[in-house]
mmCIF file with all atom_site columns, C-alpha atoms in Angstrom:
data_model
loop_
_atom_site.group_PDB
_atom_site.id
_atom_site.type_symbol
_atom_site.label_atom_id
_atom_site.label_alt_id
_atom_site.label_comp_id
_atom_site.label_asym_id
_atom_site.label_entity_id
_atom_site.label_seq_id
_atom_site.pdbx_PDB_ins_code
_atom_site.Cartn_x
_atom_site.Cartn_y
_atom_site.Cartn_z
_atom_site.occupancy
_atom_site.B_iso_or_equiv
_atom_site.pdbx_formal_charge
_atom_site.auth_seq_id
_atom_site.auth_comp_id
_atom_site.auth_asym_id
_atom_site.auth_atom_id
_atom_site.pdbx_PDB_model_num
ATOM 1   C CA . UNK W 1 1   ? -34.558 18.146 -10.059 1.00 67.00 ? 1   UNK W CA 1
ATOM 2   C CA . UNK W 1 2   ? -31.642 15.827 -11.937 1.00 45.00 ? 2   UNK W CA 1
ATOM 3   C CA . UNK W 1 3   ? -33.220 13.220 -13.085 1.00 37.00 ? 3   UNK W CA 1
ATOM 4   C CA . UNK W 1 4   ? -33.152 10.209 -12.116 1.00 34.00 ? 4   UNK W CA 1
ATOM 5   C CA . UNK W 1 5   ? -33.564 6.778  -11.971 1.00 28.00 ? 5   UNK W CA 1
ATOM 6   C CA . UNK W 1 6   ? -36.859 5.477  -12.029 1.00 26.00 ? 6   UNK W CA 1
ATOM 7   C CA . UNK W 1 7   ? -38.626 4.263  -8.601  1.00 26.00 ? 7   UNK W CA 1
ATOM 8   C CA . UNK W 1 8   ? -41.223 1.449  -7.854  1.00 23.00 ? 8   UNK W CA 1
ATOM 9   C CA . UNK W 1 9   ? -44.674 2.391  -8.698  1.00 25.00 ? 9   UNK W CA 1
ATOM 10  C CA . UNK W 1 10  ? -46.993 3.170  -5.790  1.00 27.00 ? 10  UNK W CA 1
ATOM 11  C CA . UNK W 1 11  ? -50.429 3.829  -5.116  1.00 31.00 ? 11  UNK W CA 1
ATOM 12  C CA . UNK W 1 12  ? -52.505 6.345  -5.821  1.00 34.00 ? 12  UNK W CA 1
ATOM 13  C CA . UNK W 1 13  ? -53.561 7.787  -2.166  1.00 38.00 ? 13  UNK W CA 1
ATOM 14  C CA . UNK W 1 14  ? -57.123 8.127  -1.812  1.00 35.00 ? 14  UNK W CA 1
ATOM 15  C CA . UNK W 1 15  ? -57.077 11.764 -1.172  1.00 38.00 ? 15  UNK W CA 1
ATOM 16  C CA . UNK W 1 16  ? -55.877 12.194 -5.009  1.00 38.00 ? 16  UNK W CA 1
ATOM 17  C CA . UNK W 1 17  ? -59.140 10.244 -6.378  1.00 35.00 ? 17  UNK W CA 1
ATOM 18  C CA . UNK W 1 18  ? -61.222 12.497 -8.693  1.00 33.00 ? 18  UNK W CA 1
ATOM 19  C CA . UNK W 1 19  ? -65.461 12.708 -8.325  1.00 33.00 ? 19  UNK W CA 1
ATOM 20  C CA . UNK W 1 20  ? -66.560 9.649  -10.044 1.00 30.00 ? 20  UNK W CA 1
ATOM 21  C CA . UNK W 1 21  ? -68.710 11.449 -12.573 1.00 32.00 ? 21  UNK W CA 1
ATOM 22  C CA . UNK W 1 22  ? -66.005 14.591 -13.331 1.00 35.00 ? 22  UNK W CA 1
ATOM 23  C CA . UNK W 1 23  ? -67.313 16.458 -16.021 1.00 33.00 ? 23  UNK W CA 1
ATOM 24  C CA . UNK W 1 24  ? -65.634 17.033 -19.600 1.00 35.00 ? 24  UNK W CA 1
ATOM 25  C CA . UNK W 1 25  ? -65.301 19.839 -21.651 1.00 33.00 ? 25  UNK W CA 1
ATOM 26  C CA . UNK W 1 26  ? -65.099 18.460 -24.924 1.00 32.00 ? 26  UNK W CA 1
ATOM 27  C CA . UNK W 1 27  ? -61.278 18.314 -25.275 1.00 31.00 ? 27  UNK W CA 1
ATOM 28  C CA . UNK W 1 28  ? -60.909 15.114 -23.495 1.00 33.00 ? 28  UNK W CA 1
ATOM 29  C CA . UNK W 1 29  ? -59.342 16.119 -20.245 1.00 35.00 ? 29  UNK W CA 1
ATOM 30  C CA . UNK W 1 30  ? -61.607 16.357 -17.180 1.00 38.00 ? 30  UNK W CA 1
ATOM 31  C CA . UNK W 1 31  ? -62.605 19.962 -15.888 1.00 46.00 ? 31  UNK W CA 1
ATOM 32  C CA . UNK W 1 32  ? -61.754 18.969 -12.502 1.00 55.00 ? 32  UNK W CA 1
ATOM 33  C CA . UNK W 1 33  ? -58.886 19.554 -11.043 1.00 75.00 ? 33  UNK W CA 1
ATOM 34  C CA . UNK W 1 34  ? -57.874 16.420 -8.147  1.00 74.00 ? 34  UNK W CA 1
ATOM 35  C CA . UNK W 1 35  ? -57.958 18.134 -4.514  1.00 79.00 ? 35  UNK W CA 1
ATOM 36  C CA . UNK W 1 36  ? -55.947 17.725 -1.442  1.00 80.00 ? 36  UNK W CA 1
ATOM 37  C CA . UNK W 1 37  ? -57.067 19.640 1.709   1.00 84.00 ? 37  UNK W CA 1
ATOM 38  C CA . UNK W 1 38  ? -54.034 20.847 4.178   1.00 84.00 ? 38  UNK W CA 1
ATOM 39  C CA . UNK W 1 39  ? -52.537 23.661 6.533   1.00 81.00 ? 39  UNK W CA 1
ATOM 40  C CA . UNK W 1 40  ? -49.953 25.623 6.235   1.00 79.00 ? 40  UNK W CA 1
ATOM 41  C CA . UNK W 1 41  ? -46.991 26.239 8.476   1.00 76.00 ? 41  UNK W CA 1
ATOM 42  C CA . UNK W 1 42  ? -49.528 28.967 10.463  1.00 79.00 ? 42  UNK W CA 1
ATOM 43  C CA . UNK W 1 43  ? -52.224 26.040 10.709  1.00 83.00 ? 43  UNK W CA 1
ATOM 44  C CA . UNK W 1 44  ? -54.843 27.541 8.359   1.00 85.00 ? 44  UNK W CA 1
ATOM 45  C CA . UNK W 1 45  ? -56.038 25.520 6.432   1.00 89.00 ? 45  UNK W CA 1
ATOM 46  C CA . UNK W 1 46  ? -54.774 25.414 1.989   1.00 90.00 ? 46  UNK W CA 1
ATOM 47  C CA . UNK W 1 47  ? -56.748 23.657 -0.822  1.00 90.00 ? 47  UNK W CA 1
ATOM 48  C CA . UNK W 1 48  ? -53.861 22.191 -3.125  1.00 89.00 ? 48  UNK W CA 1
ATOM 49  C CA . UNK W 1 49  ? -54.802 21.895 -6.576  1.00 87.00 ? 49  UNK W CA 1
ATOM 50  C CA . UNK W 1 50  ? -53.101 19.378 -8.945  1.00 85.00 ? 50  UNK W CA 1
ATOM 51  C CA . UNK W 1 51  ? -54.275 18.544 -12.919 1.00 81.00 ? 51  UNK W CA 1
ATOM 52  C CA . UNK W 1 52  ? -54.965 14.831 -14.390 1.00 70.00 ? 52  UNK W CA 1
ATOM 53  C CA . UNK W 1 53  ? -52.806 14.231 -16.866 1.00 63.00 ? 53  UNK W CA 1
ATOM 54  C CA . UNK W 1 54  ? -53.862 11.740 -20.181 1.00 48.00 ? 54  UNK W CA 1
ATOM 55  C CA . UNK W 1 55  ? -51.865 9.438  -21.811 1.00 43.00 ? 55  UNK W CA 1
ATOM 56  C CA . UNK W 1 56  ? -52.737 7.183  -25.225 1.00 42.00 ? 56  UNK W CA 1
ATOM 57  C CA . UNK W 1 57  ? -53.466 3.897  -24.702 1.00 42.00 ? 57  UNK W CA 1
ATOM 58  C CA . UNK W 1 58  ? -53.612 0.996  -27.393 1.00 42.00 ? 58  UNK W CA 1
ATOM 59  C CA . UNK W 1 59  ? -54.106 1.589  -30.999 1.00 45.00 ? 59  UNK W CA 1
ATOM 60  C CA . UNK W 1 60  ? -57.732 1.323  -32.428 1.00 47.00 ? 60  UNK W CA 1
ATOM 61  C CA . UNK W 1 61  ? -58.410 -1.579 -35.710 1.00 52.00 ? 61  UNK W CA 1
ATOM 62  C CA . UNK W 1 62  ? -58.246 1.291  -37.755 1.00 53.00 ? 62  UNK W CA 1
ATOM 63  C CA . UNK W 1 63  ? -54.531 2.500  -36.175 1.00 51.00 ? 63  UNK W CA 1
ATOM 64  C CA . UNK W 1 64  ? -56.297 5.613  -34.486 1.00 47.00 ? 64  UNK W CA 1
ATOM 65  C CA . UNK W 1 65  ? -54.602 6.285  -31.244 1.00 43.00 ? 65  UNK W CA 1
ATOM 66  C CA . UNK W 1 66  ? -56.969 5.447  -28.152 1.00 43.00 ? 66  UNK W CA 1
ATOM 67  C CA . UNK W 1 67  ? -57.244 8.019  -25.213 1.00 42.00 ? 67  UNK W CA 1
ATOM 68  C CA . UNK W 1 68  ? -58.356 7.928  -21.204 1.00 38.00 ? 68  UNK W CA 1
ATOM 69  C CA . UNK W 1 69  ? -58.502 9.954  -18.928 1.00 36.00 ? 69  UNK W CA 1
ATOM 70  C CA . UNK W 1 70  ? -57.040 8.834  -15.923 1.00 36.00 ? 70  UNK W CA 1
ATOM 71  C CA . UNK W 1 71  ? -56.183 10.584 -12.484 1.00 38.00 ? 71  UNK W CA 1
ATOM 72  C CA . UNK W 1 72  ? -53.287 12.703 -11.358 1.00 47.00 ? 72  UNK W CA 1
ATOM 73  C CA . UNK W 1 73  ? -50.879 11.619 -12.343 1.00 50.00 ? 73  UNK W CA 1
ATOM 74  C CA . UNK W 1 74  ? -51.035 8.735  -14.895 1.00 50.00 ? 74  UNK W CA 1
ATOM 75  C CA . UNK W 1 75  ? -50.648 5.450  -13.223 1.00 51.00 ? 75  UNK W CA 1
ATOM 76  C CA . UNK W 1 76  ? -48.190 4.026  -16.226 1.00 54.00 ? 76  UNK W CA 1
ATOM 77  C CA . UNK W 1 77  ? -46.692 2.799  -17.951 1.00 56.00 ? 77  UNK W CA 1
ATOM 78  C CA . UNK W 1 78  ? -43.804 4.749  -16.228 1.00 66.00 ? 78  UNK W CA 1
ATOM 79  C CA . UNK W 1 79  ? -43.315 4.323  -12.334 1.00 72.00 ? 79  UNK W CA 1
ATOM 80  C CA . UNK W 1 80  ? -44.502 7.389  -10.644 1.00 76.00 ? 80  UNK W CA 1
ATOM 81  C CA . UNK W 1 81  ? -41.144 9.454  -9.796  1.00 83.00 ? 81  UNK W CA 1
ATOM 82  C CA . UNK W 1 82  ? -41.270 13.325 -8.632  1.00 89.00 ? 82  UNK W CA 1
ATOM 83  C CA . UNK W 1 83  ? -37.422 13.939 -10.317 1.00 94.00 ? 83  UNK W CA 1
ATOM 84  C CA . UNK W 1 84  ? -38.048 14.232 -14.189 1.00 94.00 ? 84  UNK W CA 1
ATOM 85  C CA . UNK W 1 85  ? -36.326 17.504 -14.884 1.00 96.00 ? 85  UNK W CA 1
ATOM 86  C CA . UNK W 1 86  ? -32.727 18.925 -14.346 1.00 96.00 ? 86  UNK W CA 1
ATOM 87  C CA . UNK W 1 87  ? -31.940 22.210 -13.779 1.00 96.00 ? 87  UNK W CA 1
ATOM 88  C CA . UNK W 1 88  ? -33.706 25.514 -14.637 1.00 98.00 ? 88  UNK W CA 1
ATOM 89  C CA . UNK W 1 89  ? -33.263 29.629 -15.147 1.00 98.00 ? 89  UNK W CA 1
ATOM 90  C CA . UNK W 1 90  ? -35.256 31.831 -13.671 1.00 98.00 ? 90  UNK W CA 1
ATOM 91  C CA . UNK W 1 91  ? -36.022 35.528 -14.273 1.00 98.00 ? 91  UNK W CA 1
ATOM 92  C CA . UNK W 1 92  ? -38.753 38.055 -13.811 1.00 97.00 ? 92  UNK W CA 1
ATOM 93  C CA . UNK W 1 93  ? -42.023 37.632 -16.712 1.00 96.00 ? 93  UNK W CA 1
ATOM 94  C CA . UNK W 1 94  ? -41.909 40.501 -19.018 1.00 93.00 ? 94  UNK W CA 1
ATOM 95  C CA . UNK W 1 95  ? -45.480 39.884 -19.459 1.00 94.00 ? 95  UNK W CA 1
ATOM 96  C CA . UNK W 1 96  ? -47.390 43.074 -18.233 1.00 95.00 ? 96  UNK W CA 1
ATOM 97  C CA . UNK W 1 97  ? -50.508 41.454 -17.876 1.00 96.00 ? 97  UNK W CA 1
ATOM 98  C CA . UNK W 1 98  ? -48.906 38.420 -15.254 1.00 97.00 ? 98  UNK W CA 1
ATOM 99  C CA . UNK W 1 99  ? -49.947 39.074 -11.576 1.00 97.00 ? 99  UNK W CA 1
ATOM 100 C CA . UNK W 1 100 ? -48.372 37.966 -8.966  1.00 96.00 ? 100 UNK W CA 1
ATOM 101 C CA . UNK W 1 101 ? -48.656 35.543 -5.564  1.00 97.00 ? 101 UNK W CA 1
ATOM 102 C CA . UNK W 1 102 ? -49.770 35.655 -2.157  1.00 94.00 ? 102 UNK W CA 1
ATOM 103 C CA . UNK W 1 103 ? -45.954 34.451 -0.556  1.00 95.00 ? 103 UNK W CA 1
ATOM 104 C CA . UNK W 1 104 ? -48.065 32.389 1.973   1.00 93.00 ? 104 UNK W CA 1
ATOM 105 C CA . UNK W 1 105 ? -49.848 30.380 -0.755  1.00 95.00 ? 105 UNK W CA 1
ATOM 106 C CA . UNK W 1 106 ? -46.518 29.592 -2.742  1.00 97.00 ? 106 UNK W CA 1
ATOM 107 C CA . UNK W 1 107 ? -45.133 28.214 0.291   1.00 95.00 ? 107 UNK W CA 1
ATOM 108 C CA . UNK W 1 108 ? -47.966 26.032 0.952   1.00 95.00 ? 108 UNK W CA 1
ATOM 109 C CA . UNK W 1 109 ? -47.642 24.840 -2.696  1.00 96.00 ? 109 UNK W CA 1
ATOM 110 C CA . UNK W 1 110 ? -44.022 23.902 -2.518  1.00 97.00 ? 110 UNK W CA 1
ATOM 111 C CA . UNK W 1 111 ? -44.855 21.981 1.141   1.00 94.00 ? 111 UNK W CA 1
ATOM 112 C CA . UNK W 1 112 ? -47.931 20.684 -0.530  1.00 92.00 ? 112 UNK W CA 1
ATOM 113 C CA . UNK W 1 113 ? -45.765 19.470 -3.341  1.00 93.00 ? 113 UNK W CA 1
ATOM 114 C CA . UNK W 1 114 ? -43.068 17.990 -1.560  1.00 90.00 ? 114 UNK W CA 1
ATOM 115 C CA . UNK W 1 115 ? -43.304 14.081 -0.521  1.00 74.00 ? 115 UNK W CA 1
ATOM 116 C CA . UNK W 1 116 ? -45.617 12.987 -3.109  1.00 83.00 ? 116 UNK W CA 1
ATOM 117 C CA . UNK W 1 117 ? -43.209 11.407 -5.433  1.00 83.00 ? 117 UNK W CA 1
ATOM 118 C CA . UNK W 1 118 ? -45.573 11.449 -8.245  1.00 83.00 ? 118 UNK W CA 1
ATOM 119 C CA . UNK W 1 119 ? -45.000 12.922 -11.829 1.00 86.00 ? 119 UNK W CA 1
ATOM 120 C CA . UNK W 1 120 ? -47.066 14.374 -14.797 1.00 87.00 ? 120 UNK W CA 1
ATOM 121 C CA . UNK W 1 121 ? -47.391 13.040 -18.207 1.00 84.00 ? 121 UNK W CA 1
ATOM 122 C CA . UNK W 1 122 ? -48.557 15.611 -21.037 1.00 86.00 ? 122 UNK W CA 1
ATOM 123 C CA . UNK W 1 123 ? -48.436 16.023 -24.461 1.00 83.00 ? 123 UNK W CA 1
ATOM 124 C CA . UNK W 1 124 ? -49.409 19.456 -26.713 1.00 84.00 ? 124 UNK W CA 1
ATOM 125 C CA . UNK W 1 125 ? -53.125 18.851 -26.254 1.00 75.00 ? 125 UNK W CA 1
ATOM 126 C CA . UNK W 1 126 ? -54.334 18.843 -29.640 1.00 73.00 ? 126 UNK W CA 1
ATOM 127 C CA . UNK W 1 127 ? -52.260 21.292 -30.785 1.00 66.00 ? 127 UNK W CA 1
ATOM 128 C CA . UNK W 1 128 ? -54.838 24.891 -30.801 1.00 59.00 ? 128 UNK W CA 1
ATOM 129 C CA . UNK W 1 129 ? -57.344 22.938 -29.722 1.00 59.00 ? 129 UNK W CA 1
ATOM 130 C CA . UNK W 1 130 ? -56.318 23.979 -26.440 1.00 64.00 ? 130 UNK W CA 1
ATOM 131 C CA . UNK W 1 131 ? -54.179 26.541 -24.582 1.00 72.00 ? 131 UNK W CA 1
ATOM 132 C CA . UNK W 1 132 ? -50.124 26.279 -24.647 1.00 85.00 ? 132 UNK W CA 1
ATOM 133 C CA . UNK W 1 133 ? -49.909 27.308 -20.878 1.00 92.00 ? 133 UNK W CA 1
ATOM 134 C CA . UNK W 1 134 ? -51.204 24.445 -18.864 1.00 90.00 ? 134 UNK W CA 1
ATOM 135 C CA . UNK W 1 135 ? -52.106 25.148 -15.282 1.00 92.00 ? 135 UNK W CA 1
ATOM 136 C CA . UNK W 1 136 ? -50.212 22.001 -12.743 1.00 93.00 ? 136 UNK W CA 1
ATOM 137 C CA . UNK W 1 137 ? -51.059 22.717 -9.329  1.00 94.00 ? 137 UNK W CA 1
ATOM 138 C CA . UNK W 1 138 ? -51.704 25.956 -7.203  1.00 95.00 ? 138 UNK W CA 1
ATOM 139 C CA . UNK W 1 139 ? -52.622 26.832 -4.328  1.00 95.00 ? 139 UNK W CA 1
ATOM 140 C CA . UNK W 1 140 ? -54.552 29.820 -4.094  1.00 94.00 ? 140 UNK W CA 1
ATOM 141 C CA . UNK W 1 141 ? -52.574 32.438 -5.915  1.00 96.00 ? 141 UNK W CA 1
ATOM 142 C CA . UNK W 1 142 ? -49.744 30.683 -6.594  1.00 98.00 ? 142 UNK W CA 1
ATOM 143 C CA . UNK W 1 143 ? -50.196 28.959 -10.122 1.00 97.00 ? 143 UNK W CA 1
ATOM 144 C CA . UNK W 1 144 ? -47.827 26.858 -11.635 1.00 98.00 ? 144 UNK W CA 1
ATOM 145 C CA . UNK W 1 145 ? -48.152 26.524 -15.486 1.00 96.00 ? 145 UNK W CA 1
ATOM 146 C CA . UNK W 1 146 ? -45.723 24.978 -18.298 1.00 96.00 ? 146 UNK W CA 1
ATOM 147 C CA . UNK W 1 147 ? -45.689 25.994 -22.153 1.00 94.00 ? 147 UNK W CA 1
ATOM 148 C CA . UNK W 1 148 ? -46.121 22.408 -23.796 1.00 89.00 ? 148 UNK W CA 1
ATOM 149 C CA . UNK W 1 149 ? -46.632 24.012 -27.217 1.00 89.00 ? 149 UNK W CA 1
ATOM 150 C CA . UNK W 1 150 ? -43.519 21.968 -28.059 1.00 90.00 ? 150 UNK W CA 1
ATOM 151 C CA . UNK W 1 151 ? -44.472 18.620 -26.126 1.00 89.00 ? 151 UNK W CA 1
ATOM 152 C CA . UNK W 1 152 ? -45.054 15.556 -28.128 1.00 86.00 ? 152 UNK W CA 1
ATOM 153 C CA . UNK W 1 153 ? -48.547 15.712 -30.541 1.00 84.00 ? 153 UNK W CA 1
ATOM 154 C CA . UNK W 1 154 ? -51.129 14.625 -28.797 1.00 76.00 ? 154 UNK W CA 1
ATOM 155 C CA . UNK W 1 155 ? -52.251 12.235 -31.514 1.00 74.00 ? 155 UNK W CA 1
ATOM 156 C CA . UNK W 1 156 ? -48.627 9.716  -30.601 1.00 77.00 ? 156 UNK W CA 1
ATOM 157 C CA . UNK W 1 157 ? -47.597 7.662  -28.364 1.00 74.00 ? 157 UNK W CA 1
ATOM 158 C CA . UNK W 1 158 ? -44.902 9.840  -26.986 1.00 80.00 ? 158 UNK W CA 1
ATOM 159 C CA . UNK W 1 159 ? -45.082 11.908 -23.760 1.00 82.00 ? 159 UNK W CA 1
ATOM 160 C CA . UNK W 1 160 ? -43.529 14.866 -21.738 1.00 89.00 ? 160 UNK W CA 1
ATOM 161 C CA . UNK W 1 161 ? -42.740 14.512 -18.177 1.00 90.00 ? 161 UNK W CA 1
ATOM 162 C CA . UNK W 1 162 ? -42.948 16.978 -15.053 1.00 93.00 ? 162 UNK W CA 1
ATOM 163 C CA . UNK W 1 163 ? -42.553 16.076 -11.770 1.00 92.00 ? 163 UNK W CA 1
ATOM 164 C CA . UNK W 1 164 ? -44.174 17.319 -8.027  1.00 92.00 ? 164 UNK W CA 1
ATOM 165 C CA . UNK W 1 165 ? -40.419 17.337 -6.681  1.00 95.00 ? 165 UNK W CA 1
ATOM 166 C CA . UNK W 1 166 ? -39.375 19.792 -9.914  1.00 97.00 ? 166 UNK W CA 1
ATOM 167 C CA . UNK W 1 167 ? -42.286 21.834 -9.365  1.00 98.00 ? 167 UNK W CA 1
ATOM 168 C CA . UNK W 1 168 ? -41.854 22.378 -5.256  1.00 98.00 ? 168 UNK W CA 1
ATOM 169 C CA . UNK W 1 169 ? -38.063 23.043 -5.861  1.00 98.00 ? 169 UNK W CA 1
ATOM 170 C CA . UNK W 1 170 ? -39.242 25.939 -8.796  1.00 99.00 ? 170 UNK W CA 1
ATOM 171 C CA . UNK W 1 171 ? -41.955 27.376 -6.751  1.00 99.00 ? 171 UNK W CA 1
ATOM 172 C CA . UNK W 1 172 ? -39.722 27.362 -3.393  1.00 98.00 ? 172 UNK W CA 1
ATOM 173 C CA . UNK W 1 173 ? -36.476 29.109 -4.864  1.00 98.00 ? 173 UNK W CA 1
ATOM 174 C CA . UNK W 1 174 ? -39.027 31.910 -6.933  1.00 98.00 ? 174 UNK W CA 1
ATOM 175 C CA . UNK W 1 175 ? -40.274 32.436 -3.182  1.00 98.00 ? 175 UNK W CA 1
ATOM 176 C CA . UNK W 1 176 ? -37.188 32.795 -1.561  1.00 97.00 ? 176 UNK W CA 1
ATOM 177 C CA . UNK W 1 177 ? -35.743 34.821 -4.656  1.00 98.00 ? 177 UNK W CA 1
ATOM 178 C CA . UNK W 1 178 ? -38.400 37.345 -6.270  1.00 98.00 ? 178 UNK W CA 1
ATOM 179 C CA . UNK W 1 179 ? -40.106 38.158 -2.718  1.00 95.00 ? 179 UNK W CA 1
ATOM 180 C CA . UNK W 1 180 ? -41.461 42.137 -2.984  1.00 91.00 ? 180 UNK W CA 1
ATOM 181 C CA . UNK W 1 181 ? -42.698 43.717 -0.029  1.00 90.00 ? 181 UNK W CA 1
ATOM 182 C CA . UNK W 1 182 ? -45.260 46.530 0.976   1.00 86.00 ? 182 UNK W CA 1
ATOM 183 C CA . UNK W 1 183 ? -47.390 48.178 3.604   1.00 89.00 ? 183 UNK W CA 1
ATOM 184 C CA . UNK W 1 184 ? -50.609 48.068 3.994   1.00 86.00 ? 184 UNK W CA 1
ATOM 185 C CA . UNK W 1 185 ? -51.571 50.915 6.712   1.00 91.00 ? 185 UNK W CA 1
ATOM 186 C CA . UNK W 1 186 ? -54.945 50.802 8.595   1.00 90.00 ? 186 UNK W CA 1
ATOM 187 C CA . UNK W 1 187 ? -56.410 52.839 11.463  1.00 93.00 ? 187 UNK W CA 1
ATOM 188 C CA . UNK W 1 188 ? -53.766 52.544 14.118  1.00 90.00 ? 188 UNK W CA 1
ATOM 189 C CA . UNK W 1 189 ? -51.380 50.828 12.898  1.00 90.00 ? 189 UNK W CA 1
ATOM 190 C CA . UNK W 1 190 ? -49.528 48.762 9.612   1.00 92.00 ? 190 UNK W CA 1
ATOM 191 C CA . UNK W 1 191 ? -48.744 45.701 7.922   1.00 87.00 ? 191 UNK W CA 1
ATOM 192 C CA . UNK W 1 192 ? -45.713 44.070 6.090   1.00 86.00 ? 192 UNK W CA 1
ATOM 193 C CA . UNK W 1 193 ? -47.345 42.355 3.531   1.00 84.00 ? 193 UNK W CA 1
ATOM 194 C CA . UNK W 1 194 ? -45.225 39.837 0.720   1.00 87.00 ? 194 UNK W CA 1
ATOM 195 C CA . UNK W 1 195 ? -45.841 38.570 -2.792  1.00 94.00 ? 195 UNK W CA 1
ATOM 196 C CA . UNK W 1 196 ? -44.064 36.672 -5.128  1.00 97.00 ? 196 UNK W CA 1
ATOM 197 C CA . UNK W 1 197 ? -43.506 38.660 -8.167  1.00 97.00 ? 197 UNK W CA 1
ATOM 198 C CA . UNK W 1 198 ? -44.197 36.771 -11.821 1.00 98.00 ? 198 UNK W CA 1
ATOM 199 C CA . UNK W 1 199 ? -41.513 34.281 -11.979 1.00 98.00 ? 199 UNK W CA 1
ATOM 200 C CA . UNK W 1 200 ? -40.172 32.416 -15.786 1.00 98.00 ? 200 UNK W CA 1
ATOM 201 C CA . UNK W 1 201 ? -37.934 29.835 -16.434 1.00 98.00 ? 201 UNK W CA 1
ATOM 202 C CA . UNK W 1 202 ? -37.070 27.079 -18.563 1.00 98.00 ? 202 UNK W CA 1
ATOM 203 C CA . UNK W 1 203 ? -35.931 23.869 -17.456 1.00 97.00 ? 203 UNK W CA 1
ATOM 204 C CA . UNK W 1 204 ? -35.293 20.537 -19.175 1.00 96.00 ? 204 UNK W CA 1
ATOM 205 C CA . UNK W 1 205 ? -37.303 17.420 -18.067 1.00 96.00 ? 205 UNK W CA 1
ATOM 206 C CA . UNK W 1 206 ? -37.552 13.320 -19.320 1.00 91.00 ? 206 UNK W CA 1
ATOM 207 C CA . UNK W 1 207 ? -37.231 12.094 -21.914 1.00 89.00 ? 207 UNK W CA 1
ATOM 208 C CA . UNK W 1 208 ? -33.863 13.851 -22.995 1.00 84.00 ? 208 UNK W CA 1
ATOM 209 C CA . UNK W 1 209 ? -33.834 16.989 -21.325 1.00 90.00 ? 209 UNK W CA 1
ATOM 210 C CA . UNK W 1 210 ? -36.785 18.165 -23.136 1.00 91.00 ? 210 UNK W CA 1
ATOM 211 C CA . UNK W 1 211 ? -37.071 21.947 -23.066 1.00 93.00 ? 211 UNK W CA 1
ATOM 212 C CA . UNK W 1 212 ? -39.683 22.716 -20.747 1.00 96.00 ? 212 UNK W CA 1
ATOM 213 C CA . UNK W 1 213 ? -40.991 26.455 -20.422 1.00 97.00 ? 213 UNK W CA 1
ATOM 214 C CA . UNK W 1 214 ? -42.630 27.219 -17.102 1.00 98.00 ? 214 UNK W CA 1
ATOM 215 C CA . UNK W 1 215 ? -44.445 30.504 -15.100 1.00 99.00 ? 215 UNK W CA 1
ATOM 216 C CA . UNK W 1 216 ? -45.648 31.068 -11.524 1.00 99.00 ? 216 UNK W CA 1
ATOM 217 C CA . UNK W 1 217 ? -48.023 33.435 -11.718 1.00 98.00 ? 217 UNK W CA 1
ATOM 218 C CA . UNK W 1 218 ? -51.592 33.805 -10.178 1.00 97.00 ? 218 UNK W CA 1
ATOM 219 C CA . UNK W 1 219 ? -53.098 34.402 -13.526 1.00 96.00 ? 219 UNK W CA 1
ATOM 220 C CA . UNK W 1 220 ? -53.738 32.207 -16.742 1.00 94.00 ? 220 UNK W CA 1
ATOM 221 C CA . UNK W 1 221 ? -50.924 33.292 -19.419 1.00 94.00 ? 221 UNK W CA 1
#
C-alpha cells in the first residue's frame, strides 16, 4: 500500500466489461456494479463486486466540464496501478447501526482483490447529490466503502485514487485482526461460526497522501 511508481497500462479483461445498456440513475454513474464470478479457498463459488469509477473528460465551448462513464476502473489518463495509498489505522466503528461480515466472504474479497493491478478514480460526486460513503467492491457481506466527502469536486479536473492492492491488504489485516467468534448449536451437535466485526480506518492515497476515510462493513453507512 506505499505508493508507487506508476506501471504500464493494461487491458481491461473481459470479465470486468459492464452490460452494454447499464442503466443510470440520474447522477451520472451507472447502477451496475462490474461482476467477476469465482471460488473461494473451499471451492464454492463468490460473486465479486467492484464499482465504475468516472472521470471528466475535455472541456465543453462553453468551459463546462464533460463527463463519461466508463468501466471499472477508468482506463486513463493514469496507468492502471493497484498501489495508490500508504499506510492506514484501523479500529473498531463506533457506529451502532454498522453490521458486520461473514469471515468467509472477506477473505474471498481480499483473494478476489489481489492480482488485478487496477485502481479507482473518484471524486465527491456532486457534492449531496449523492452519498459520502461509496461502496468499492464486496463480496457478499463484506463491503468495502470510502468517505470521499473530501475528494476533489466533482465539477474539476482533479481526482482521488484507490487501489484493488490497498483495498485486499485493508480487508485481509481487518480479517485476521477483528475476527469474533460464536456458536451456533443445533440438534446434536454445534458450530464455530466467525465474523468480521465493523472495521474503520483512514489511510492516505495519490495524489499527496490524500486523507482517505474507509469502513468494512456489510451495511451502507
Amino acid at each position: 500500500m506505499k505508493a508507487s511508481t506508476i506501471f504500464l497500462m493494461i487491458g481491461l479483461p473481459s470479465a470486468f466489461a459492464l452490460p452494454a445498456a447499464a442503466p443510470a440513475d440520474g447522477l451520472d454513474r451507472p447502477v451496475e456494479m462490474v461482476r467477476l464470478e469465482m471460488s473461494n479457498v473451499k471451492g464454492r463459488k463468490k460473486t465479486l463486486l467492484v464499482r465504475d469509477s468516472f472521470v471528466p473528460i475535455a472541456r465543453s465551448r462553453r468551459g463546462e466540464v464533460e463527463r463519461r462513464d466508463v468501466n471499472f476502473p477508468s482506463p486513463g489518463p493514469v496507468a492502471f496501478n493497484g498501489d495508490q495509498c500508504g499506510t492506514s489505522t484501523f479500529e473498531n466503528t463506533d457506529d451502532d447501526s454498522a453490521t458486520g461480515c461473514n469471515i468467509d466472504d472477506c477473505n474471498a474479497l481480499a483473494s478476489g482483490l489481489r492480482g488485478l493491478d487496477r485502481h479507482w478514480e473518484l471524486t465527491n460526486g456532486f457534492g449531496g447529490a449523492v452519498k459520502d460513503w461509496l461502496l468499492l467492491a464486496s463480496v457478499g457481506t463484506c463491503q468495502f466503502y470510502v468517505d470521499r466527502s473530501d475528494f476533489f469536486d466533482a465539477t474539476t479536473d482533479g481526482k482521488n485514487f484507490v487501489g484493488t492492492s490497498d483495498v485486499a491488504d485493508l480487508v485481509a489485516d481487518s480479517t485476521a485482526n477483528f475476527q469474533k467468534w460464536g456458536t451456533v448449536t443445533y440438534p446434536g451437535g454445534s458450530l464455530p461460526v466467525g465474523s468480521v466485526t465493523p472495521v474503520k480506518g483512514k489511510m492516505g492515497c495519490f495524489p499527496s497522501s490524500w486523507n482517505t476515510p474507509w469502513r468494512i462493513q456489510s451495511n451502507q453507512p
